C-alpha cells in the first residue's frame, strides 16, 4: 500500500531520470564507437496549454463514437458509397454545434528532455525523450481510497539519431534514426508543433542532405508501418526528395516529390474458388498497393517590408487504400485514383513604425470531390453499385503542421475546402506582440443529404427507402475571427493566450465531408456559434 501511495509525480520523475541516464549511456556508447567525444549538451522544453472548446464538439478525436455522434443511419443511405473510415455504413460527426452536451476542456502538457553529444570527425548523437499527457489522467487521482491504477505517464523516445556531416570532405550530411522531418514551412510534412494539440511528430528515417552554396537537396526514407512477418510485403513507407535554391535575392525556391507506398493487403471477401472466379471476371476485390505521389513547389521570401509565401502541390497515383473504404455493399472501389491539387498563398507587409504593424492577406484551396450520391437507375439496379462503387478522394494533407482554423482544423487535416483570410499584428513593446485575424471557409464539393426534417436537432429522413432522393448541403462552412497575444517574459519563457469565435455557417449545420482529409463528416445537431480559448506557457532550456 505504501508503494501505491508514493506513485505519482515523484515516481514519474524517478523513472524519467533512470530512463534518461540509461539511454544516454547506451546511446553515447554506440556513437562513441565512431569517434572521440568532444562536448555534451543537455536541453529540453516544457509546454503547458489550457484549452476550452465551446459548442463545437464534446469529445476529443480518437474517442469512440456514441449514439450522439450519429447523423445518418444506414437505412437512409442504401447503395450510396459513403466511405466511412470507421467501418460502418453510417455517417458520424465529431462536431455538434450546440450547447446540449458537455464542452471539451483540457490542460495538456508536453515535457521534452534531450542530450546532444558532439564527437570528432563531425559526428553527433542526439537523443530526446518526451512525455505527453492531459492533466488528471496520468497520476494517482483516486483520493477516496488512495489507489489508482491508471499509471503515471509514459516516457517515449521522440528522437534518437546519429548524424555525420561533411562526409568524405564533401557537403553531405547523413542522419539515421528517429527524427523530426520538417520540409519547407511544414505545409505537408512538419513536426506538429503548431496544432492546437501538440503531441509532436517524428519519423523512423534515413535522411541524406547535400548543402552547398545556394543549393540544398534532401532525400529521405521513413518507415511508417512495419507489418512483417505477418505480411510478406505489407509495410507503409514514405519517400521524399526536396530541393531548395536561395541564389536569388529575397527568394527561396523549393521543389519536391513525396511518395507514400502502402502495401497492406486488403480483401473484401474470404478467398473461395467460385467466388474468386466471379470476382476476377468482374475485376472485384483486386486492390493493388497504394502509391500516393505528391509533387509541389514553393516560393517564399522578404523584401522592402514585404513577405510572401506561395506553395502548390498536385497528388496522383493508385488510391486503393481509400477506395477500399467505399463499400456500399460488399466491394470497394478498387480502381480509385488520387487526382487532386492544393495551393496556399500569404502576402504580408510590415510598416516601418515603432509598433511594427504587419498586415497580411491569404488564401488556400484544397481540392475535393463528393461522389456519395446515386442516381435513380443505380438505385433501381443495385448490382451496379455492388460491382462499381465510386470513391471520393480529396487532397490528402499528409503530415501537415499548419492549421487554418483552431476549431475546424484542429488536426491539420481539413480538406475539400477553400478559404480566404487576413489579419494584423502589432508589437507594443519589445516583449509583447498582439494580433487579430479572420477567415471565411467554404466546401469545394458538397454532400447530397437525404430529404429530411429536423426534430430536436435530429435528422428524420422523409423517404428513407428512396436513397436517390437528395438535397444538396450548403457550401458555407462559416467564418472564424480571433485575437491573440504573445508575451516573452524572458529569453526562455514565453506566454501565449488567444480566443477564436466561429460563426457557424449553414454548410457546417447541414454537414459536409471536410474533416480528416475529407473522409469524415462535419455536421451538427444545432447551429450555435462556437468558441475556443487557450492559455499556454512554454519554457525552453
Short mmCIF file of C-alpha atoms in Angstrom, two decimals:
data_model
loop_
_atom_site.label_atom_id
_atom_site.label_comp_id
_atom_site.label_asym_id
_atom_site.label_seq_id
_atom_site.Cartn_x
_atom_site.Cartn_y
_atom_site.Cartn_z
CA UNK A 1 0.00 0.00 0.00
CA UNK A 2 2.82 2.40 0.80
CA UNK A 3 4.33 1.85 -2.64
CA UNK A 4 1.00 2.61 -4.28
CA UNK A 5 0.56 5.81 -2.30
CA UNK A 6 4.01 7.01 -3.32
CA UNK A 7 3.24 6.58 -7.02
CA UNK A 8 2.76 9.96 -8.72
CA UNK A 9 4.96 12.80 -9.81
CA UNK A 10 7.87 11.62 -7.67
CA UNK A 11 7.70 8.18 -9.25
CA UNK A 12 7.40 9.70 -12.70
CA UNK A 13 10.42 11.94 -12.12
CA UNK A 14 12.46 8.98 -10.87
CA UNK A 15 11.59 6.94 -13.96
CA UNK A 16 12.46 9.92 -16.16
CA UNK A 17 15.88 10.17 -14.52
CA UNK A 18 16.57 6.45 -14.79
CA UNK A 19 15.35 6.29 -18.39
CA UNK A 20 17.44 9.25 -19.46
CA UNK A 21 20.55 8.04 -17.66
CA UNK A 22 20.36 4.57 -19.16
CA UNK A 23 19.51 5.87 -22.62
CA UNK A 24 22.35 8.39 -22.57
CA UNK A 25 24.89 5.76 -21.52
CA UNK A 26 23.81 3.31 -24.21
CA UNK A 27 23.46 5.97 -26.89
CA UNK A 28 26.83 7.56 -26.24
CA UNK A 29 28.46 4.17 -26.10
CA UNK A 30 27.09 3.33 -29.54
CA UNK A 31 28.08 6.68 -31.03
CA UNK A 32 31.44 6.62 -29.29
CA UNK A 33 32.45 3.70 -31.47
CA UNK A 34 32.53 6.15 -34.37
CA UNK A 35 34.60 8.98 -32.92
CA UNK A 36 36.00 10.58 -29.76
CA UNK A 37 33.59 12.57 -27.57
CA UNK A 38 34.15 16.37 -27.54
CA UNK A 39 31.14 18.05 -25.88
CA UNK A 40 27.79 17.11 -24.36
CA UNK A 41 24.81 19.47 -24.13
CA UNK A 42 21.57 18.89 -22.25
CA UNK A 43 18.38 20.78 -23.11
CA UNK A 44 14.64 20.47 -23.25
CA UNK A 45 11.26 22.08 -23.42
CA UNK A 46 8.18 22.24 -21.23
CA UNK A 47 4.83 23.29 -22.73
CA UNK A 48 1.62 23.56 -20.73
CA UNK A 49 -1.55 24.59 -22.57
CA UNK A 50 -5.08 25.01 -21.22
CA UNK A 51 -7.84 24.80 -23.82
CA UNK A 52 -11.62 25.06 -23.96
CA UNK A 53 -13.79 24.23 -26.98
CA UNK A 54 -17.33 25.54 -26.54
CA UNK A 55 -20.33 24.47 -28.67
CA UNK A 56 -18.15 22.72 -31.24
CA UNK A 57 -17.65 19.13 -30.05
CA UNK A 58 -17.75 17.43 -26.71
CA UNK A 59 -15.38 14.52 -27.31
CA UNK A 60 -11.73 14.53 -28.36
CA UNK A 61 -10.66 12.97 -31.65
CA UNK A 62 -9.89 9.30 -31.18
CA UNK A 63 -12.58 8.59 -28.58
CA UNK A 64 -15.13 6.01 -29.72
CA UNK A 65 -18.28 7.35 -31.33
CA UNK A 66 -21.57 7.04 -29.47
CA UNK A 67 -25.19 7.42 -30.50
CA UNK A 68 -24.91 11.18 -30.04
CA UNK A 69 -22.40 11.30 -32.91
CA UNK A 70 -24.67 9.61 -35.47
CA UNK A 71 -26.02 11.93 -38.17
CA UNK A 72 -27.33 9.43 -40.75
CA UNK A 73 -28.17 5.75 -40.25
CA UNK A 74 -27.62 3.11 -42.97
CA UNK A 75 -31.35 2.90 -43.73
CA UNK A 76 -31.28 6.29 -45.48
CA UNK A 77 -28.02 5.56 -47.35
CA UNK A 78 -28.86 2.34 -49.17
CA UNK A 79 -26.48 1.78 -52.08
CA UNK A 80 -24.56 5.00 -51.51
CA UNK A 81 -20.72 4.77 -51.27
CA UNK A 82 -20.13 6.64 -48.01
CA UNK A 83 -16.53 5.57 -47.36
CA UNK A 84 -16.74 5.60 -43.58
CA UNK A 85 -13.15 5.02 -42.30
CA UNK A 86 -14.59 3.51 -39.09
CA UNK A 87 -16.01 0.55 -40.99
CA UNK A 88 -19.74 1.23 -40.92
CA UNK A 89 -22.30 2.37 -43.48
CA UNK A 90 -23.17 5.20 -41.08
CA UNK A 91 -22.43 8.92 -41.16
CA UNK A 92 -20.94 10.22 -37.91
CA UNK A 93 -19.58 13.60 -36.83
CA UNK A 94 -17.27 14.88 -34.13
CA UNK A 95 -18.95 18.30 -34.30
CA UNK A 96 -22.38 19.12 -32.88
CA UNK A 97 -22.59 22.96 -32.98
CA UNK A 98 -24.91 23.02 -29.98
CA UNK A 99 -24.75 23.60 -26.23
CA UNK A 100 -26.66 20.46 -25.23
CA UNK A 101 -23.69 18.33 -24.20
CA UNK A 102 -20.53 18.86 -22.22
CA UNK A 103 -17.89 21.07 -23.75
CA UNK A 104 -14.39 19.77 -24.36
CA UNK A 105 -11.88 21.26 -21.92
CA UNK A 106 -8.41 20.08 -21.05
CA UNK A 107 -4.94 21.05 -19.90
CA UNK A 108 -2.22 19.27 -21.83
CA UNK A 109 1.48 19.11 -21.06
CA UNK A 110 4.43 18.10 -23.17
CA UNK A 111 7.78 17.57 -21.50
CA UNK A 112 10.93 17.01 -23.56
CA UNK A 113 14.46 16.34 -22.39
CA UNK A 114 17.36 15.91 -24.79
CA UNK A 115 21.08 15.35 -24.85
CA UNK A 116 23.40 16.19 -27.74
CA UNK A 117 26.86 14.71 -27.92
CA UNK A 118 29.40 16.05 -30.44
CA UNK A 119 32.33 13.89 -31.46
CA UNK A 120 35.40 14.42 -33.58
CA UNK A 121 35.01 13.85 -37.28
CA UNK A 122 31.79 15.95 -37.45
CA UNK A 123 29.74 13.22 -35.79
CA UNK A 124 26.79 13.97 -33.48
CA UNK A 125 24.48 11.78 -31.46
CA UNK A 126 21.11 13.22 -30.39
CA UNK A 127 18.60 11.69 -28.01
CA UNK A 128 15.30 13.23 -26.94
CA UNK A 129 12.74 11.76 -24.55
CA UNK A 130 9.23 13.11 -24.23
CA UNK A 131 6.08 12.64 -22.21
CA UNK A 132 2.73 13.94 -23.41
CA UNK A 133 -0.25 13.83 -21.10
CA UNK A 134 -3.52 15.50 -20.24
CA UNK A 135 -3.79 16.77 -16.68
CA UNK A 136 -5.82 14.46 -14.45
CA UNK A 137 -5.10 11.32 -16.47
CA UNK A 138 -1.57 10.30 -15.54
CA UNK A 139 -1.21 10.29 -11.78
CA UNK A 140 -2.85 8.89 -8.64
CA UNK A 141 -6.18 10.74 -8.59
CA UNK A 142 -8.42 8.41 -6.58
CA UNK A 143 -8.48 10.44 -3.39
CA UNK A 144 -11.11 8.22 -1.74
CA UNK A 145 -9.06 5.03 -1.45
CA UNK A 146 -5.64 6.37 -2.40
CA UNK A 147 -5.26 3.71 -5.07
CA UNK A 148 -5.27 4.49 -8.76
CA UNK A 149 -4.02 2.13 -11.45
CA UNK A 150 -4.19 4.47 -14.43
CA UNK A 151 -0.41 4.83 -14.48
CA UNK A 152 1.96 7.72 -14.02
CA UNK A 153 2.70 8.75 -17.59
CA UNK A 154 4.59 7.17 -20.43
CA UNK A 155 8.05 8.28 -21.48
CA UNK A 156 8.76 7.81 -25.18
CA UNK A 157 11.85 8.13 -27.32
CA UNK A 158 10.84 11.08 -29.50
CA UNK A 159 14.15 11.44 -31.34
CA UNK A 160 17.27 9.29 -31.39
CA UNK A 161 19.66 9.59 -34.28
CA UNK A 162 23.29 9.62 -35.32
CA UNK A 163 24.40 12.39 -37.67
CA UNK A 164 27.56 12.62 -39.76
CA UNK A 165 28.42 15.90 -41.52
CA UNK A 166 30.91 16.81 -44.24
CA UNK A 167 31.22 13.18 -45.17
CA UNK A 168 34.36 12.31 -47.11
CA UNK A 169 35.22 16.00 -47.35
CA UNK A 170 32.02 16.88 -49.22
CA UNK A 171 28.97 18.96 -48.14
CA UNK A 172 26.97 15.81 -47.45
CA UNK A 173 25.15 15.04 -44.20
CA UNK A 174 23.67 11.69 -43.17
CA UNK A 175 21.16 11.33 -40.34
CA UNK A 176 19.97 7.87 -39.28
CA UNK A 177 17.33 7.17 -36.64
CA UNK A 178 14.13 8.60 -35.22
CA UNK A 179 13.92 12.28 -36.12
CA UNK A 180 11.67 15.20 -36.95
CA UNK A 181 11.20 15.88 -40.65
CA UNK A 182 10.13 19.44 -41.42
CA UNK A 183 10.01 20.23 -45.12
CA UNK A 184 9.81 23.92 -46.02
CA UNK A 185 7.14 25.60 -43.95
CA UNK A 186 5.72 22.26 -42.74
CA UNK A 187 2.69 22.65 -45.02
CA UNK A 188 2.68 18.93 -45.86
CA UNK A 189 5.37 17.45 -43.59
CA UNK A 190 6.01 19.03 -40.20
CA UNK A 191 6.59 18.33 -36.52
CA UNK A 192 3.04 19.01 -35.31
CA UNK A 193 4.09 21.92 -33.08
CA UNK A 194 1.59 24.43 -34.49
CA UNK A 195 -1.63 22.47 -33.99
CA UNK A 196 -3.95 23.07 -31.01
CA UNK A 197 -2.91 19.74 -29.52
CA UNK A 198 0.83 19.12 -29.80
CA UNK A 199 1.95 15.54 -29.10
CA UNK A 200 4.61 16.07 -31.76
CA UNK A 201 5.54 14.02 -34.81
CA UNK A 202 8.78 12.22 -35.57
CA UNK A 203 9.74 9.53 -38.07
CA UNK A 204 11.96 6.47 -38.11
CA UNK A 205 14.01 7.52 -41.10
CA UNK A 206 17.25 7.81 -43.02
CA UNK A 207 17.94 11.32 -44.33
CA UNK A 208 20.69 12.35 -46.72
CA UNK A 209 21.37 16.06 -47.27
CA UNK A 210 23.57 17.83 -49.79
CA UNK A 211 24.06 21.52 -48.96
CA UNK A 212 26.49 23.71 -50.88
CA UNK A 213 26.35 27.42 -51.66
CA UNK A 214 22.81 28.23 -52.79
CA UNK A 215 21.63 24.64 -53.27
CA UNK A 216 20.26 22.17 -50.78
CA UNK A 217 18.79 18.76 -51.58
CA UNK A 218 17.25 16.40 -49.03
CA UNK A 219 16.37 12.77 -49.73
CA UNK A 220 14.85 10.53 -47.10
CA UNK A 221 13.06 7.28 -46.49
CA UNK A 222 10.82 6.75 -43.46
CA UNK A 223 9.12 3.61 -42.20
CA UNK A 224 5.51 4.48 -41.36
CA UNK A 225 4.28 0.96 -40.56
CA UNK A 226 6.15 -2.33 -40.22
CA UNK A 227 3.96 -5.41 -40.74
CA UNK A 228 6.40 -8.26 -41.31
CA UNK A 229 6.36 -11.18 -40.77
CA UNK A 230 2.56 -11.11 -40.86
CA UNK A 231 2.71 -9.92 -44.46
CA UNK A 232 5.47 -10.52 -46.98
CA UNK A 233 5.11 -7.02 -48.42
CA UNK A 234 2.64 -5.11 -46.30
CA UNK A 235 4.62 -2.15 -45.00
CA UNK A 236 3.86 1.53 -45.41
CA UNK A 237 6.79 3.76 -46.35
CA UNK A 238 7.36 7.44 -47.05
CA UNK A 239 9.93 8.62 -49.59
CA UNK A 240 10.83 12.21 -50.37
CA UNK A 241 13.12 14.34 -52.47
CA UNK A 242 13.15 18.03 -51.51
CA UNK A 243 15.31 20.69 -53.18
CA UNK A 244 15.86 24.36 -52.28
CA UNK A 245 17.58 27.20 -54.13
CA UNK A 246 18.48 30.52 -52.47
CA UNK A 247 20.65 32.06 -55.17
CA UNK A 248 18.12 34.82 -55.93
CA UNK A 249 17.98 37.73 -53.50
CA UNK A 250 14.94 37.76 -51.19
CA UNK A 251 13.65 34.48 -52.60
CA UNK A 252 13.69 30.79 -51.72
CA UNK A 253 12.60 28.36 -54.41
CA UNK A 254 11.63 24.84 -53.33
CA UNK A 255 10.54 21.86 -55.40
CA UNK A 256 9.69 18.42 -54.08
CA UNK A 257 8.33 14.95 -54.68
CA UNK A 258 6.77 12.84 -51.93
CA UNK A 259 5.63 9.23 -52.16
CA UNK A 260 3.61 7.19 -49.69
CA UNK A 261 3.57 3.50 -50.58
CA UNK A 262 1.06 1.37 -48.68
CA UNK A 263 1.30 -2.34 -49.49
CA UNK A 264 -1.16 -3.61 -46.86
CA UNK A 265 -3.20 -6.47 -48.32
CA UNK A 266 -6.92 -5.63 -48.47
CA UNK A 267 -9.74 -8.12 -49.03
CA UNK A 268 -13.48 -7.61 -49.35
CA UNK A 269 -14.32 -11.32 -49.14
CA UNK A 270 -12.82 -14.57 -47.95
CA UNK A 271 -11.00 -16.43 -50.71
CA UNK A 272 -13.26 -19.12 -52.26
CA UNK A 273 -12.87 -20.89 -55.61
CA UNK A 274 -16.15 -19.99 -57.31
CA UNK A 275 -16.29 -16.53 -55.75
CA UNK A 276 -12.70 -15.80 -56.79
CA UNK A 277 -13.59 -16.71 -60.39
CA UNK A 278 -16.58 -14.36 -60.30
CA UNK A 279 -14.50 -11.56 -58.78
CA UNK A 280 -11.73 -11.97 -61.35
CA UNK A 281 -14.30 -11.87 -64.13
CA UNK A 282 -15.69 -8.55 -62.90
CA UNK A 283 -12.42 -7.11 -61.61
CA UNK A 284 -13.55 -7.08 -57.98
CA UNK A 285 -11.61 -7.48 -54.73
CA UNK A 286 -8.37 -6.67 -56.53
CA UNK A 287 -6.50 -3.97 -54.64
CA UNK A 288 -3.01 -3.05 -55.75
CA UNK A 289 -0.58 -1.32 -53.38
CA UNK A 290 -1.35 2.34 -52.84
CA UNK A 291 1.01 4.90 -54.39
CA UNK A 292 0.28 8.45 -53.28
CA UNK A 293 2.55 10.79 -55.25
CA UNK A 294 2.73 14.48 -54.33
CA UNK A 295 4.69 16.93 -56.46
CA UNK A 296 4.90 20.57 -55.49
CA UNK A 297 6.76 23.84 -55.46
CA UNK A 298 7.14 26.77 -53.06
CA UNK A 299 8.27 30.40 -53.34
CA UNK A 300 8.97 32.43 -50.22
CA UNK A 301 10.94 35.50 -49.20
CA UNK A 302 11.08 39.03 -47.78
CA UNK A 303 11.95 42.35 -49.41
CA UNK A 304 11.41 46.03 -48.55
CA UNK A 305 8.91 45.26 -45.82
CA UNK A 306 7.01 42.69 -47.87
CA UNK A 307 6.95 38.99 -47.08
CA UNK A 308 5.34 36.33 -49.20
CA UNK A 309 4.80 32.60 -49.43
CA UNK A 310 3.20 30.64 -52.27
CA UNK A 311 3.01 26.87 -52.33
CA UNK A 312 1.12 24.49 -54.62
CA UNK A 313 1.02 20.71 -54.94
CA UNK A 314 -0.65 18.03 -57.04
CA UNK A 315 -1.41 14.45 -55.99
CA UNK A 316 -1.80 11.40 -58.21
CA UNK A 317 -1.46 7.63 -58.09
CA UNK A 318 -3.31 4.48 -57.08
CA UNK A 319 -5.69 5.07 -54.16
CA UNK A 320 -6.65 1.51 -53.25
CA UNK A 321 -6.30 2.18 -49.51
CA UNK A 322 -9.01 4.86 -49.76
CA UNK A 323 -11.15 3.15 -52.39
CA UNK A 324 -11.35 0.09 -50.13
CA UNK A 325 -13.42 2.16 -47.66
CA UNK A 326 -16.19 2.93 -50.17
CA UNK A 327 -18.22 -0.27 -49.89
CA UNK A 328 -21.97 0.33 -50.13
CA UNK A 329 -22.41 -3.43 -50.27
CA UNK A 330 -19.56 -5.97 -50.35
CA UNK A 331 -16.95 -4.34 -52.58
CA UNK A 332 -14.94 -1.13 -52.52
CA UNK A 333 -13.62 0.96 -55.39
CA UNK A 334 -10.50 -0.95 -56.49
CA UNK A 335 -9.92 1.47 -59.38
CA UNK A 336 -9.76 4.61 -57.21
CA UNK A 337 -7.04 7.14 -58.00
CA UNK A 338 -5.60 10.22 -56.36
CA UNK A 339 -6.21 13.26 -58.55
CA UNK A 340 -6.31 16.48 -56.53
CA UNK A 341 -4.37 19.67 -56.07
CA UNK A 342 -3.94 22.28 -53.37
CA UNK A 343 -2.42 25.74 -53.00
CA UNK A 344 -1.63 28.22 -50.24
CA UNK A 345 -0.82 31.90 -50.58
CA UNK A 346 0.08 34.54 -47.99
CA UNK A 347 1.28 38.10 -48.56
CA UNK A 348 2.22 40.48 -45.75
CA UNK A 349 3.66 43.95 -45.27
CA UNK A 350 5.36 45.31 -42.14
CA UNK A 351 5.31 49.09 -41.76
CA UNK A 352 8.39 50.97 -40.64
CA UNK A 353 6.83 52.18 -37.39
CA UNK A 354 7.53 51.83 -33.70
CA UNK A 355 4.68 49.33 -33.31
CA UNK A 356 5.85 47.29 -36.32
CA UNK A 357 2.32 46.74 -37.64
CA UNK A 358 2.03 43.89 -40.11
CA UNK A 359 -0.96 43.48 -42.41
CA UNK A 360 -1.44 40.21 -44.22
CA UNK A 361 -3.84 38.51 -46.61
CA UNK A 362 -4.01 34.87 -47.58
CA UNK A 363 -5.98 32.22 -49.40
CA UNK A 364 -5.88 28.43 -49.62
CA UNK A 365 -7.58 25.77 -51.72
CA UNK A 366 -7.72 22.00 -51.15
CA UNK A 367 -9.38 20.08 -53.94
CA UNK A 368 -12.13 17.63 -53.09
CA UNK A 369 -14.91 15.51 -54.50
CA UNK A 370 -18.11 14.01 -53.12
CA UNK A 371 -19.49 11.13 -55.21
CA UNK A 372 -21.62 9.73 -52.42
CA UNK A 373 -24.98 10.12 -54.20
CA UNK A 374 -26.59 7.56 -56.52
CA UNK A 375 -28.91 8.06 -59.47
CA UNK A 376 -32.39 6.62 -59.82
CA UNK A 377 -31.09 3.94 -62.21
CA UNK A 378 -28.30 2.96 -59.81
CA UNK A 379 -30.84 2.70 -57.03
CA UNK A 380 -33.14 0.63 -59.26
CA UNK A 381 -30.22 -1.63 -60.22
CA UNK A 382 -28.19 -2.25 -57.03
CA UNK A 383 -25.92 -4.60 -58.96
CA UNK A 384 -24.24 -1.51 -60.46
CA UNK A 385 -23.33 -0.13 -57.03
CA UNK A 386 -22.35 -3.62 -55.92
CA UNK A 387 -19.66 -4.05 -58.55
CA UNK A 388 -18.71 -0.43 -59.36
CA UNK A 389 -18.83 1.85 -56.33
CA UNK A 390 -17.27 5.31 -56.66
CA UNK A 391 -14.75 6.66 -54.17
CA UNK A 392 -14.50 10.32 -53.12
CA UNK A 393 -10.86 11.32 -52.68
CA UNK A 394 -9.95 14.90 -51.70
CA UNK A 395 -6.41 16.22 -51.32
CA UNK A 396 -4.54 14.39 -48.56
CA UNK A 397 -2.84 16.79 -46.11
CA UNK A 398 -0.27 14.09 -45.19
CA UNK A 399 1.62 15.23 -42.05
CA UNK A 400 0.73 18.91 -42.10
CA UNK A 401 1.87 21.28 -39.36
CA UNK A 402 -0.48 24.06 -40.48
CA UNK A 403 -3.92 24.75 -39.02
CA UNK A 404 -6.26 27.04 -40.94
CA UNK A 405 -8.79 27.08 -38.10
CA UNK A 406 -8.19 26.21 -34.46
CA UNK A 407 -11.81 24.98 -34.35
CA UNK A 408 -12.50 23.41 -37.76
CA UNK A 409 -8.91 22.31 -38.46
CA UNK A 410 -7.55 21.33 -35.06
CA UNK A 411 -5.87 18.20 -36.51
CA UNK A 412 -4.36 19.91 -39.56
CA UNK A 413 -6.40 17.59 -41.80
CA UNK A 414 -9.24 19.80 -43.11
CA UNK A 415 -9.71 19.20 -46.84
CA UNK A 416 -12.29 19.65 -49.60
CA UNK A 417 -12.48 23.36 -48.73
CA UNK A 418 -11.20 26.79 -49.67
CA UNK A 419 -10.60 29.82 -47.51
CA UNK A 420 -9.68 33.49 -47.66
CA UNK A 421 -8.16 35.10 -44.60
CA UNK A 422 -6.37 38.16 -43.30
CA UNK A 423 -5.16 39.89 -40.18
CA UNK A 424 -2.99 42.44 -38.42
CA UNK A 425 -0.35 42.21 -35.70
CA UNK A 426 1.36 44.86 -33.57
CA UNK A 427 4.34 44.92 -31.21
CA UNK A 428 3.60 47.49 -28.47
CA UNK A 429 6.79 46.58 -26.57
CA UNK A 430 9.90 44.53 -27.22
CA UNK A 431 8.39 41.61 -25.30
CA UNK A 432 4.70 41.82 -26.27
CA UNK A 433 3.07 41.07 -29.62
CA UNK A 434 -0.70 41.08 -30.25
CA UNK A 435 -2.85 40.38 -33.27
CA UNK A 436 -6.28 39.83 -34.78
CA UNK A 437 -7.35 37.84 -37.82
CA UNK A 438 -10.39 36.43 -39.61
CA UNK A 439 -11.09 33.72 -42.18
CA UNK A 440 -14.02 32.52 -44.31
CA UNK A 441 -14.46 28.82 -45.15
CA UNK A 442 -16.42 27.12 -47.92
CA UNK A 443 -16.67 23.50 -49.06
CA UNK A 444 -15.45 22.65 -52.56
CA UNK A 445 -17.81 19.72 -53.29
CA UNK A 446 -20.89 19.43 -51.11
CA UNK A 447 -22.76 16.41 -49.75
CA UNK A 448 -26.13 15.30 -51.13
CA UNK A 449 -28.15 14.69 -47.98
CA UNK A 450 -31.37 12.68 -47.91
CA UNK A 451 -34.61 14.67 -47.88
CA UNK A 452 -35.42 15.16 -44.24
CA UNK A 453 -36.88 17.22 -41.45
CA UNK A 454 -35.23 18.06 -38.14
CA UNK A 455 -36.73 17.25 -34.77
CA UNK A 456 -34.76 18.44 -31.73
CA UNK A 457 -31.64 18.56 -33.88
CA UNK A 458 -32.08 15.02 -35.19
CA UNK A 459 -32.40 14.34 -38.91
CA UNK A 460 -35.51 12.38 -39.82
CA UNK A 461 -35.45 11.15 -43.46
CA UNK A 462 -38.74 11.62 -45.31
CA UNK A 463 -38.16 8.81 -47.82
CA UNK A 464 -35.57 6.52 -46.24
CA UNK A 465 -36.17 3.71 -48.74
CA UNK A 466 -35.54 6.03 -51.71
CA UNK A 467 -31.90 6.94 -51.14
CA UNK A 468 -31.59 8.60 -54.57
CA UNK A 469 -33.85 11.47 -53.41
CA UNK A 470 -31.45 14.05 -52.00
CA UNK A 471 -30.90 17.74 -51.48
CA UNK A 472 -27.53 19.48 -51.63
CA UNK A 473 -25.90 20.73 -48.44
CA UNK A 474 -24.90 24.38 -48.29
CA UNK A 475 -21.24 25.10 -49.02
CA UNK A 476 -20.82 27.95 -46.49
CA UNK A 477 -18.91 26.36 -43.60
CA UNK A 478 -18.65 29.63 -41.65
CA UNK A 479 -16.45 32.49 -40.50
CA UNK A 480 -13.78 32.48 -37.81
CA UNK A 481 -12.33 35.53 -36.08
CA UNK A 482 -9.74 35.66 -33.33
CA UNK A 483 -7.49 37.64 -31.03
CA UNK A 484 -4.11 36.51 -29.73
CA UNK A 485 -1.15 37.74 -27.67
CA UNK A 486 2.40 36.53 -27.01
CA UNK A 487 4.50 37.77 -24.10
CA UNK A 488 8.22 36.97 -24.00
CA UNK A 489 8.68 37.03 -20.22
CA UNK A 490 12.36 36.11 -20.52
CA UNK A 491 14.71 34.68 -23.12
CA UNK A 492 13.50 31.21 -22.22
CA UNK A 493 9.87 31.65 -21.07
CA UNK A 494 7.01 32.54 -23.43
CA UNK A 495 3.34 33.05 -22.57
CA UNK A 496 0.55 32.79 -25.17
CA UNK A 497 -3.17 33.46 -25.00
CA UNK A 498 -5.94 33.60 -27.56
CA UNK A 499 -9.63 33.46 -28.34
CA UNK A 500 -11.37 32.27 -31.51
CA UNK A 501 -15.05 32.68 -32.36
CA UNK A 502 -16.62 30.61 -35.13
CA UNK A 503 -19.75 31.90 -36.82
CA UNK A 504 -21.28 28.59 -37.83
CA UNK A 505 -22.42 28.51 -41.47
CA UNK A 506 -25.26 26.51 -43.00
CA UNK A 507 -22.70 24.20 -44.61
CA UNK A 508 -21.50 23.10 -41.16
CA UNK A 509 -25.05 22.74 -39.87
CA UNK A 510 -26.14 20.65 -42.90
CA UNK A 511 -22.82 18.84 -42.90
CA UNK A 512 -20.12 18.15 -45.47
CA UNK A 513 -17.23 15.71 -45.78
CA UNK A 514 -14.35 18.05 -44.97
CA UNK A 515 -12.91 16.60 -41.76
CA UNK A 516 -9.87 14.26 -41.57
CA UNK A 517 -8.74 14.64 -45.18
CA UNK A 518 -12.32 14.90 -46.44
CA UNK A 519 -13.33 11.40 -45.32
CA UNK A 520 -15.27 12.31 -42.17
CA UNK A 521 -18.49 14.29 -41.93
CA UNK A 522 -18.74 17.65 -40.18
CA UNK A 523 -22.42 18.19 -39.41
CA UNK A 524 -24.15 19.30 -36.25
CA UNK A 525 -27.34 18.83 -34.31
CA UNK A 526 -27.63 22.60 -33.85
CA UNK A 527 -26.47 25.89 -35.32
CA UNK A 528 -24.77 27.57 -32.37
CA UNK A 529 -21.63 29.63 -32.85
CA UNK A 530 -18.53 28.11 -31.26
CA UNK A 531 -15.62 29.48 -29.22
CA UNK A 532 -12.11 28.36 -28.45
CA UNK A 533 -9.89 29.73 -25.68
CA UNK A 534 -6.31 28.85 -24.89
CA UNK A 535 -3.57 29.88 -22.48
CA UNK A 536 -0.05 28.49 -22.78
CA UNK A 537 3.32 28.68 -21.08
CA UNK A 538 6.40 27.40 -22.91
CA UNK A 539 9.87 27.13 -21.38
CA UNK A 540 12.97 26.14 -23.33
CA UNK A 541 16.30 25.35 -21.72
#
